[in-house]
Coordinates of C-alpha atoms in Angstrom, one line a residue:
M1 CA 118.1 24.7 -36.9
K2 CA 119.8 26.2 -40.0
I3 CA 123.4 25.1 -40.5
V4 CA 125.7 26.4 -43.3
V5 CA 129.0 24.8 -44.1
V6 CA 131.5 26.8 -46.2
G7 CA 133.7 24.2 -47.9
G8 CA 132.9 20.7 -49.0
G9 CA 136.2 19.0 -48.3
A10 CA 137.3 16.6 -45.7
G11 CA 136.2 18.6 -42.6
G12 CA 133.1 20.1 -44.1
A13 CA 131.7 16.9 -45.5
S14 CA 132.6 14.9 -42.4
F15 CA 130.8 17.5 -40.2
A16 CA 127.7 17.5 -42.4
A17 CA 127.3 13.7 -42.5
R18 CA 127.8 13.4 -38.8
M19 CA 125.4 16.2 -38.1
R20 CA 122.7 14.6 -40.1
R21 CA 123.2 11.3 -38.2
L22 CA 122.7 13.2 -35.0
D23 CA 119.8 15.6 -36.1
E24 CA 117.4 14.5 -38.8
K25 CA 115.5 17.9 -38.7
A26 CA 118.5 20.3 -39.2
E27 CA 118.7 22.2 -42.5
I28 CA 122.2 21.6 -43.7
T29 CA 123.7 23.4 -46.7
I30 CA 127.2 23.1 -48.0
L31 CA 128.5 26.0 -50.1
E32 CA 131.4 24.8 -52.2
K33 CA 133.3 27.2 -54.5
T34 CA 134.5 24.5 -56.9
E35 CA 132.7 21.8 -58.9
E36 CA 133.7 19.1 -56.5
T37 CA 132.9 17.9 -53.0
S38 CA 134.7 15.5 -50.8
I39 CA 137.4 14.7 -53.3
A40 CA 140.3 12.4 -52.3
S41 CA 142.9 15.1 -52.4
C42 CA 145.7 12.8 -51.1
G43 CA 145.1 10.6 -54.1
L44 CA 145.6 13.3 -56.7
P45 CA 149.3 12.4 -57.5
Y46 CA 148.2 8.8 -58.1
F47 CA 145.4 9.9 -60.3
I48 CA 147.9 12.0 -62.3
G49 CA 150.2 9.0 -62.6
G50 CA 147.4 6.6 -63.7
V51 CA 147.7 4.4 -60.6
I52 CA 144.1 5.4 -59.9
D53 CA 142.5 5.3 -63.4
N54 CA 138.8 5.9 -62.6
R55 CA 138.0 9.6 -62.1
D56 CA 134.8 8.8 -60.2
D57 CA 136.8 7.0 -57.5
M58 CA 138.4 10.4 -56.7
Q59 CA 135.1 11.8 -55.3
V60 CA 134.3 10.1 -52.0
A61 CA 130.9 11.7 -51.7
K62 CA 129.2 13.4 -54.7
P63 CA 126.4 15.9 -54.2
A64 CA 123.7 13.5 -55.3
F65 CA 124.9 11.0 -52.7
L66 CA 124.9 13.6 -50.0
K67 CA 121.4 14.7 -50.9
Q68 CA 119.9 11.2 -51.3
L69 CA 121.3 9.5 -48.2
F70 CA 121.9 12.5 -45.9
N71 CA 119.4 15.1 -47.2
I72 CA 122.3 17.7 -47.4
D73 CA 122.0 20.4 -49.9
V74 CA 125.2 21.1 -51.8
K75 CA 125.6 24.2 -53.8
L76 CA 128.5 23.9 -56.2
N77 CA 130.3 26.8 -57.8
S78 CA 129.1 29.0 -54.9
P79 CA 132.1 30.9 -53.6
V80 CA 131.2 33.0 -50.5
S81 CA 131.9 36.7 -50.6
E82 CA 130.8 37.7 -47.1
I83 CA 130.0 36.4 -43.7
N84 CA 128.0 38.7 -41.4
P85 CA 128.2 37.4 -37.8
D86 CA 125.9 40.1 -36.5
K87 CA 123.1 39.3 -38.9
K88 CA 124.1 35.6 -39.0
I89 CA 124.1 35.4 -42.8
V90 CA 126.4 34.1 -45.5
I91 CA 126.4 35.8 -48.9
T92 CA 127.7 34.2 -52.1
D93 CA 129.4 35.9 -55.1
N94 CA 126.1 35.8 -57.0
G95 CA 124.2 37.5 -54.2
D96 CA 122.4 34.5 -52.7
V97 CA 121.9 34.9 -49.0
Y98 CA 122.0 32.0 -46.5
P99 CA 120.9 32.6 -42.9
Y100 CA 122.4 30.4 -40.3
D101 CA 122.0 29.4 -36.7
K102 CA 125.4 27.6 -36.8
L103 CA 128.1 28.2 -39.3
V104 CA 131.1 25.9 -40.0
L105 CA 134.1 27.2 -41.9
A106 CA 136.0 24.4 -43.7
T107 CA 137.8 26.6 -46.2
G108 CA 141.0 24.6 -46.2
A109 CA 144.3 25.8 -47.5
K110 CA 145.4 27.3 -50.8
P111 CA 148.7 26.6 -52.7
F112 CA 151.4 29.1 -52.2
V113 CA 152.6 30.4 -55.6
P114 CA 155.4 33.1 -55.4
A115 CA 156.1 35.5 -58.2
I116 CA 158.5 33.9 -60.6
D117 CA 160.1 35.8 -63.5
G118 CA 159.1 34.3 -66.8
I119 CA 156.7 31.7 -65.5
E120 CA 154.1 32.6 -68.1
N121 CA 156.4 31.2 -70.7
L122 CA 156.2 27.6 -69.3
P123 CA 153.1 25.5 -68.7
H124 CA 152.8 25.4 -64.9
F125 CA 150.4 23.8 -62.5
V126 CA 149.4 23.4 -58.9
V127 CA 147.9 20.3 -57.4
K128 CA 145.0 21.3 -55.2
N129 CA 141.8 19.9 -56.7
L130 CA 140.5 17.5 -59.3
A131 CA 140.4 20.1 -61.9
D132 CA 144.2 20.7 -61.4
A133 CA 144.8 17.0 -61.9
D134 CA 142.6 16.9 -65.0
A135 CA 144.6 19.8 -66.5
I136 CA 148.0 18.1 -65.8
K137 CA 146.8 14.8 -67.2
A138 CA 145.4 16.5 -70.3
F139 CA 148.7 18.4 -70.9
I140 CA 150.7 15.2 -70.6
A141 CA 148.4 13.4 -73.0
Q142 CA 148.4 16.1 -75.6
N143 CA 152.0 17.4 -75.4
K144 CA 154.0 14.3 -74.3
P145 CA 156.5 16.3 -72.3
K146 CA 160.0 14.8 -71.9
N147 CA 161.2 16.9 -68.9
A148 CA 159.3 18.0 -65.8
V149 CA 160.4 20.1 -62.8
V150 CA 158.6 19.8 -59.5
V151 CA 159.2 22.5 -57.0
G152 CA 158.7 21.5 -53.4
G153 CA 159.7 18.4 -51.4
G154 CA 156.7 18.0 -49.2
F155 CA 154.1 15.2 -49.5
I156 CA 152.5 16.4 -52.8
G157 CA 155.8 17.3 -54.5
V158 CA 157.4 14.0 -53.7
E159 CA 154.4 12.0 -54.7
V160 CA 153.9 13.9 -57.9
A161 CA 157.5 13.6 -58.8
E162 CA 157.4 9.8 -58.3
N163 CA 154.3 9.5 -60.5
L164 CA 155.8 11.6 -63.3
C165 CA 158.8 9.3 -63.3
H166 CA 156.5 6.3 -63.6
L167 CA 155.0 8.0 -66.7
G168 CA 158.4 8.0 -68.3
I169 CA 159.0 11.7 -67.9
K170 CA 162.5 12.8 -66.8
T171 CA 161.7 14.6 -63.6
S172 CA 163.7 16.9 -61.4
L173 CA 162.7 17.8 -57.8
V174 CA 163.8 21.2 -56.5
E175 CA 163.7 21.9 -52.7
M176 CA 165.0 25.0 -51.0
A177 CA 165.7 23.1 -47.7
P178 CA 168.6 20.6 -47.5
Q179 CA 166.2 17.7 -47.4
V180 CA 162.8 16.6 -48.6
L181 CA 159.9 15.7 -46.2
M182 CA 160.6 18.1 -43.4
P183 CA 158.9 16.0 -40.7
L184 CA 161.8 13.6 -41.0
D185 CA 165.2 14.3 -39.5
E186 CA 168.0 14.7 -41.9
D187 CA 169.5 11.3 -41.2
M188 CA 166.2 9.6 -42.0
A189 CA 165.6 11.8 -45.1
T190 CA 169.0 10.7 -46.5
L191 CA 167.5 7.2 -47.0
I192 CA 164.7 8.8 -49.1
H193 CA 167.2 10.9 -51.1
K194 CA 169.1 7.7 -52.1
E195 CA 165.9 5.9 -53.1
M196 CA 164.9 8.9 -55.3
K197 CA 168.3 8.9 -57.0
R198 CA 168.2 5.1 -57.4
N199 CA 165.0 5.7 -59.4
N200 CA 166.6 8.4 -61.6
L201 CA 164.8 11.3 -60.0
S202 CA 167.1 14.3 -60.2
L203 CA 167.3 16.0 -56.8
Y204 CA 168.3 19.6 -56.3
L205 CA 168.5 20.4 -52.5
S206 CA 169.3 23.7 -50.8
D207 CA 168.2 25.3 -54.1
G208 CA 165.2 27.2 -55.3
L209 CA 163.4 28.3 -58.4
Q210 CA 164.6 31.7 -59.6
S211 CA 163.2 32.1 -63.0
V212 CA 162.0 30.5 -66.2
A213 CA 164.0 30.9 -69.3
G214 CA 163.6 29.2 -72.7
D215 CA 163.1 25.5 -72.4
G216 CA 164.0 25.3 -68.7
V217 CA 164.2 26.8 -65.3
I218 CA 167.0 28.7 -63.6
L219 CA 167.7 27.8 -60.0
T220 CA 169.0 30.2 -57.4
S221 CA 172.4 28.3 -57.7
G222 CA 172.5 29.4 -61.3
K223 CA 172.0 25.8 -62.6
K224 CA 169.6 25.4 -65.6
V225 CA 167.3 22.4 -65.6
A226 CA 165.4 21.4 -68.7
A227 CA 161.6 21.6 -68.3
D228 CA 158.6 21.2 -70.6
M229 CA 156.2 21.6 -67.6
L230 CA 156.4 22.9 -64.1
I231 CA 154.6 21.7 -61.0
L232 CA 154.5 24.1 -58.1
A233 CA 154.1 22.2 -54.8
I234 CA 155.9 24.8 -52.6
G235 CA 153.4 24.6 -49.8
V236 CA 150.0 25.8 -48.7
R237 CA 148.6 28.7 -46.7
P238 CA 145.4 28.8 -44.6
E239 CA 142.5 30.1 -46.8
T240 CA 141.1 32.6 -44.3
E241 CA 140.3 35.8 -46.1
L242 CA 136.6 35.4 -45.4
A243 CA 137.2 34.8 -41.7
K244 CA 139.4 37.8 -41.5
K245 CA 136.9 40.1 -43.1
A246 CA 134.2 38.8 -40.8
G247 CA 136.3 39.7 -37.7
I248 CA 137.2 36.2 -36.7
T249 CA 140.4 36.0 -34.7
L250 CA 143.4 34.7 -36.6
T251 CA 147.0 33.9 -35.6
E252 CA 149.9 36.0 -36.9
K253 CA 150.3 33.5 -39.7
G254 CA 146.6 33.7 -40.7
A255 CA 145.1 30.6 -39.3
V256 CA 141.7 30.6 -37.5
V257 CA 141.9 30.5 -33.7
T258 CA 139.4 28.2 -32.0
N259 CA 138.8 26.8 -28.6
E260 CA 138.9 23.2 -27.7
Y261 CA 135.5 22.6 -29.3
M262 CA 136.6 24.3 -32.5
Q263 CA 134.5 27.5 -31.8
T264 CA 135.9 30.8 -33.0
N265 CA 135.5 34.1 -31.1
Y266 CA 131.9 33.9 -32.4
P267 CA 130.4 31.0 -30.5
D268 CA 128.0 30.1 -33.4
I269 CA 130.8 30.0 -35.9
Y270 CA 133.1 26.9 -35.9
A271 CA 136.1 26.1 -38.0
C272 CA 138.0 22.9 -38.9
G273 CA 140.6 21.5 -41.2
D274 CA 143.7 23.0 -42.8
S275 CA 142.7 26.6 -42.1
V276 CA 142.7 26.2 -38.3
A277 CA 145.4 26.6 -35.7
V278 CA 145.5 23.5 -33.4
K279 CA 147.3 22.5 -30.3
D280 CA 150.4 20.3 -30.9
F281 CA 149.7 17.2 -29.0
V282 CA 153.3 16.8 -27.9
S283 CA 154.4 20.3 -27.2
G284 CA 151.1 21.9 -26.4
Q285 CA 152.1 24.9 -28.6
Q286 CA 149.8 26.4 -31.3
T287 CA 150.5 25.1 -34.8
V288 CA 149.0 24.4 -38.2
I289 CA 149.1 20.9 -39.5
A290 CA 147.4 20.2 -42.9
L291 CA 146.3 16.6 -42.7
A292 CA 143.0 14.9 -43.8
G293 CA 142.7 12.7 -40.6
P294 CA 142.6 15.6 -38.1
A295 CA 140.2 17.5 -40.4
N296 CA 137.8 14.6 -40.5
R297 CA 137.9 14.2 -36.7
Q298 CA 137.4 17.9 -36.1
G299 CA 134.3 18.0 -38.3
R300 CA 132.8 15.1 -36.4
L301 CA 133.7 16.8 -33.1
I302 CA 131.9 20.0 -34.1
A303 CA 128.7 18.1 -35.0
D304 CA 128.7 16.4 -31.6
H305 CA 129.2 19.8 -29.9
I306 CA 126.4 21.5 -31.9
A307 CA 124.0 18.6 -31.4
G308 CA 124.8 18.4 -27.7
K309 CA 125.4 14.7 -28.0
H310 CA 128.2 13.8 -25.7
P311 CA 130.5 16.7 -26.7
Y312 CA 134.2 16.3 -26.3
P313 CA 137.2 18.5 -26.7
Y314 CA 139.9 18.3 -29.4
T315 CA 143.0 17.1 -27.7
G316 CA 145.6 18.2 -30.3
T317 CA 147.2 17.0 -33.5
Q318 CA 150.3 14.7 -33.5
G319 CA 151.2 15.2 -37.1
T320 CA 151.2 11.5 -37.8
G321 CA 151.9 11.1 -41.5
I322 CA 153.1 8.6 -44.1
V323 CA 154.3 8.8 -47.7
K324 CA 155.3 6.4 -50.4
V325 CA 158.6 7.1 -52.3
F326 CA 159.1 4.5 -55.0
E327 CA 159.7 1.2 -53.1
F328 CA 160.2 3.0 -49.8
T329 CA 157.8 4.2 -47.2
A330 CA 158.5 7.0 -44.7
A331 CA 156.2 7.6 -41.7
F332 CA 156.4 9.8 -38.7
T333 CA 154.5 11.1 -35.6
G334 CA 155.1 13.8 -33.1
Q335 CA 158.1 16.1 -33.0
N336 CA 161.5 15.7 -34.8
E337 CA 164.9 16.9 -33.7
K338 CA 164.6 20.2 -35.5
S339 CA 161.4 21.2 -33.7
L340 CA 162.6 20.0 -30.3
K341 CA 165.8 22.1 -30.7
K342 CA 163.8 25.1 -31.8
A343 CA 161.7 24.8 -28.7
S344 CA 164.8 24.3 -26.5
V345 CA 163.4 20.9 -25.3
P346 CA 166.1 18.5 -24.0
Y347 CA 165.8 15.1 -25.6
E348 CA 167.5 11.8 -26.2
K349 CA 167.2 9.6 -29.2
M350 CA 167.5 6.0 -30.3
L351 CA 167.7 4.4 -33.7
I352 CA 167.6 0.7 -34.6
L353 CA 167.6 -1.4 -37.8
G354 CA 164.8 -4.0 -37.5
N355 CA 163.1 -6.5 -39.8
S356 CA 159.6 -6.1 -41.3
H357 CA 158.9 -9.6 -40.1
A358 CA 160.9 -12.6 -38.8
G359 CA 164.3 -12.6 -40.4
Y360 CA 164.2 -16.3 -41.1
Y361 CA 160.9 -16.1 -43.0
P362 CA 161.5 -15.3 -46.7
G363 CA 161.1 -11.7 -47.8
A364 CA 162.0 -9.8 -44.7
E365 CA 163.0 -6.2 -45.3
T366 CA 165.1 -3.9 -43.2
L367 CA 163.4 -0.9 -41.7
V368 CA 165.0 2.0 -39.8
L369 CA 163.1 3.1 -36.7
K370 CA 163.9 6.2 -34.7
V371 CA 162.4 7.5 -31.4
L372 CA 163.0 10.8 -29.7
Y373 CA 162.2 10.9 -25.9
G374 CA 162.8 12.7 -22.7
K375 CA 164.9 11.5 -19.7
D376 CA 161.7 10.6 -18.0
G377 CA 160.7 8.3 -20.8
K378 CA 158.1 10.6 -22.4
I379 CA 157.9 9.9 -26.1
F380 CA 158.3 13.1 -28.2
G381 CA 158.2 11.6 -31.7
A382 CA 159.1 8.7 -33.9
Q383 CA 160.1 8.1 -37.6
A384 CA 160.5 5.0 -39.7
V385 CA 161.8 4.4 -43.2
G386 CA 161.7 1.1 -45.1
K387 CA 160.0 -1.1 -47.7
Q388 CA 157.6 -3.0 -45.5
G389 CA 156.0 -2.7 -42.1
V390 CA 156.7 1.0 -41.6
D391 CA 153.1 2.0 -41.2
K392 CA 152.1 -0.3 -38.4
R393 CA 155.2 0.5 -36.3
I394 CA 154.5 4.2 -36.4
D395 CA 150.8 3.6 -35.8
V396 CA 151.6 1.6 -32.7
I397 CA 154.0 4.3 -31.3
A398 CA 151.5 7.1 -32.2
T399 CA 148.8 5.3 -30.3
I400 CA 151.0 4.7 -27.3
M401 CA 151.9 8.4 -27.3
R402 CA 148.2 9.4 -27.6
L403 CA 147.5 7.3 -24.5
G404 CA 150.3 8.9 -22.5
G405 CA 152.6 5.9 -22.7
T406 CA 156.4 6.0 -22.2
T407 CA 159.4 4.3 -23.7
A408 CA 158.9 1.5 -21.2
D409 CA 155.5 0.8 -22.9
L410 CA 157.3 0.4 -26.2
R411 CA 159.3 -2.3 -24.5
D412 CA 156.3 -4.0 -23.0
A413 CA 153.8 -3.6 -25.8
E414 CA 152.2 -7.0 -26.6
L415 CA 152.0 -7.1 -30.4
C416 CA 150.8 -9.9 -32.6
Y417 CA 153.5 -12.3 -33.8
A418 CA 153.9 -14.9 -36.5
P419 CA 156.9 -15.3 -38.8
P420 CA 155.2 -13.7 -41.9
Y421 CA 154.2 -10.6 -39.9
S422 CA 156.8 -9.8 -37.2
G423 CA 159.4 -11.2 -34.9
A424 CA 158.8 -12.4 -31.4
K425 CA 160.4 -9.1 -30.5
D426 CA 158.8 -6.5 -32.8
P427 CA 160.9 -3.5 -33.8
V428 CA 158.7 -1.5 -31.5
N429 CA 159.7 -3.7 -28.6
L430 CA 163.4 -3.7 -29.6
I431 CA 163.7 0.1 -29.7
G432 CA 161.9 0.3 -26.4
M433 CA 164.4 -2.2 -24.9
A434 CA 167.3 -0.3 -26.4
I435 CA 166.0 3.0 -24.9
E436 CA 165.5 1.4 -21.5
N437 CA 169.1 0.0 -21.7
V438 CA 170.3 3.6 -22.2
R439 CA 168.1 4.9 -19.4
Q440 CA 169.5 2.2 -17.0
G441 CA 173.1 3.2 -17.9
L442 CA 173.8 -0.1 -19.6
V443 CA 175.0 1.5 -22.9
K444 CA 175.7 4.8 -24.5
P445 CA 174.7 5.2 -28.1
Y446 CA 176.6 7.1 -30.8
F447 CA 175.0 8.6 -33.9
G448 CA 177.6 10.9 -35.5
L449 CA 180.1 10.7 -38.4
D450 CA 183.0 12.3 -36.5
F451 CA 185.3 9.7 -35.0
S452 CA 188.1 11.9 -33.9
N453 CA 189.5 11.5 -30.4
M454 CA 188.1 8.0 -30.1
L455 CA 189.1 4.5 -31.0
V456 CA 186.7 2.9 -33.6
L457 CA 186.4 -0.8 -32.8
D458 CA 184.9 -2.8 -35.7
V459 CA 183.7 -6.2 -34.4
R460 CA 182.6 -7.6 -37.8
P461 CA 184.3 -10.6 -39.3
P462 CA 187.8 -9.9 -40.7
A463 CA 186.9 -10.6 -44.3
V464 CA 184.1 -7.9 -44.1
Y465 CA 186.4 -5.5 -42.4
E466 CA 189.1 -5.9 -45.1
K467 CA 186.6 -5.2 -47.8
E468 CA 185.4 -1.9 -46.3
H469 CA 185.7 -0.1 -43.0
I470 CA 185.8 3.3 -41.3
E471 CA 189.2 4.9 -41.7
G472 CA 191.4 4.3 -38.7
A473 CA 189.2 1.5 -37.3
I474 CA 190.8 -1.6 -35.7
N475 CA 189.2 -5.0 -36.1
I476 CA 188.6 -7.5 -33.3
P477 CA 185.8 -9.9 -34.2
A478 CA 183.1 -10.0 -31.5
G479 CA 183.9 -13.7 -30.6
Q480 CA 187.5 -12.8 -29.8
I481 CA 186.9 -9.7 -27.7
R482 CA 187.3 -11.3 -24.2
A483 CA 190.7 -12.8 -25.2
R484 CA 192.0 -9.5 -26.6
L485 CA 191.0 -6.9 -24.1
A486 CA 194.6 -6.0 -23.5
E487 CA 194.9 -4.6 -27.0
L488 CA 192.4 -1.9 -26.2
P489 CA 193.2 1.4 -24.5
Q490 CA 191.7 2.4 -21.2
D491 CA 192.4 6.1 -21.6
K492 CA 190.2 7.1 -24.6
P493 CA 186.6 6.6 -25.7
I494 CA 186.0 3.3 -27.6
M495 CA 183.2 3.4 -30.2
V496 CA 182.1 -0.1 -31.1
H497 CA 180.2 -0.9 -34.3
C498 CA 178.9 -4.1 -36.0
F499 CA 176.5 -4.6 -38.9
K500 CA 173.2 -3.3 -37.3
G501 CA 173.9 -2.3 -33.7
Y502 CA 173.1 -5.4 -31.6
T503 CA 176.5 -7.1 -31.5
S504 CA 178.2 -3.8 -30.7
Y505 CA 175.8 -3.5 -27.7
V506 CA 176.9 -6.9 -26.5
V507 CA 180.6 -6.1 -27.0
A508 CA 180.0 -2.7 -25.2
R509 CA 178.6 -4.6 -22.2
I510 CA 181.6 -6.9 -22.2
L511 CA 184.0 -3.9 -22.2
M512 CA 182.0 -2.0 -19.6
Q513 CA 182.1 -4.9 -17.2
N514 CA 185.8 -5.3 -17.7
G515 CA 186.9 -1.9 -16.5
F516 CA 186.4 0.2 -19.7
D517 CA 184.5 3.3 -18.6
N518 CA 183.9 5.2 -21.8
V519 CA 182.3 2.9 -24.4
L520 CA 179.9 3.9 -27.1
S521 CA 177.8 1.7 -29.4
Y522 CA 177.0 2.9 -32.9
A523 CA 173.2 3.0 -33.3
G524 CA 172.2 1.3 -36.5
G525 CA 175.8 -0.1 -37.1
W526 CA 177.7 -0.1 -40.3
N527 CA 174.6 -0.5 -42.4
F528 CA 173.2 2.8 -41.2
Y529 CA 176.5 4.5 -41.2
K530 CA 176.8 3.7 -44.9
S531 CA 173.4 5.2 -45.6
L532 CA 174.5 8.5 -44.1
K533 CA 177.6 8.7 -46.3
Q534 CA 177.1 10.7 -49.5
D535 CA 177.2 8.8 -52.8

């Protein structure tokens, strides 16, 4: 069997290696248009910043390794110009013809670079492959730029901006949306914005790049930002021109359409990775999610299907992701509020402030955990931001979602505990308990910044209240609440807040059991409220 793979990235290389493990006799050829195969694309910002200093570490599997261990032929610098599904051949730019029995398209995505007036007057770069990173590193070494502008607040833009800051370059990040990292909800992204500003990264939100002029760039707002170099990380688009010319079915946005086994409308042509439309695991809708993990799993799945060795369907992509932002980490899985609203899906939400490990053990750090769910307890998505322990909480929730678990399973999850690692009630358990309290009618959470038409009851100690409090709030310390119930009105909503949200829940229960019918507890407490307020 002759198998041709177009693209030697995550999906293509993963497929080829798995295919060889299943079929020793197959003839497997990878056609790669660049000089690189299986590079660690997600590590490029850290290679640029010098965190990863060995270039060889950026190539997970070099052609020589693939040939020696897997007997896979890799043809570098071999861009494909044509696919002929009728003749079952692939033709490269230099005229080489490769017949196939099975063809796997792993062409990935390409950076989106809009037309920008005057951009030719400023050194500018994208971050797609190792050659791009080499060019950026060489420019920095030779020219020692003082100012850099990064356009785009996605994964790559945020990571590159951080690494340029670490190199001592005054860096500005420009994002047309009102926040960075769009998988996060705005309240969670606010935590990231503050961390960026704390590290002297200049942030221009709800703004875009209009033109390049002189020694800087002009934004759509009219602001001028100094720049000696420009990084364009505006986003990527599926690289599917070949597929389109070959008559392979694409979505309206240009992604390859496949069935559950990653087959295109030509059964002998498969596709995987960033160029493919997938089923969103939560919504079931068609989407494109460019992540290395799904690409690897899709490549493996295709190999199993071609080999006929226990084939299994692709069940969808959750969009589970994580990103480092200076000392903070942000992670997420599933849907966010924006996507649920867009799809007109009714949802509830809960947010807590937890500890990375037991609070009494030294070094515990606060993390913010948010879960979106349905009235039936179905988990739609989760997000977390903090310095430590963010990854494992989102990984746990992502796994529970994948297995069809509900918010009750968050409450009941039996997770490992020792003081250096977690609390006896892990933040995953705590948010599950909080959600189940809401579902049982024991408490009503509040998340907003508008406190009109309600009484704000601050139950923190008086000394803390006197130092800083929400305008118009009254202060009754939690320990005095039972003795001072008469001071509270029965005819208007009472919104209770404490430091983090637990004591306010206890006070809310006291009030609700003493005849107060409209009581709200502020999710995340004063600490989260402060994070939402603008600097």
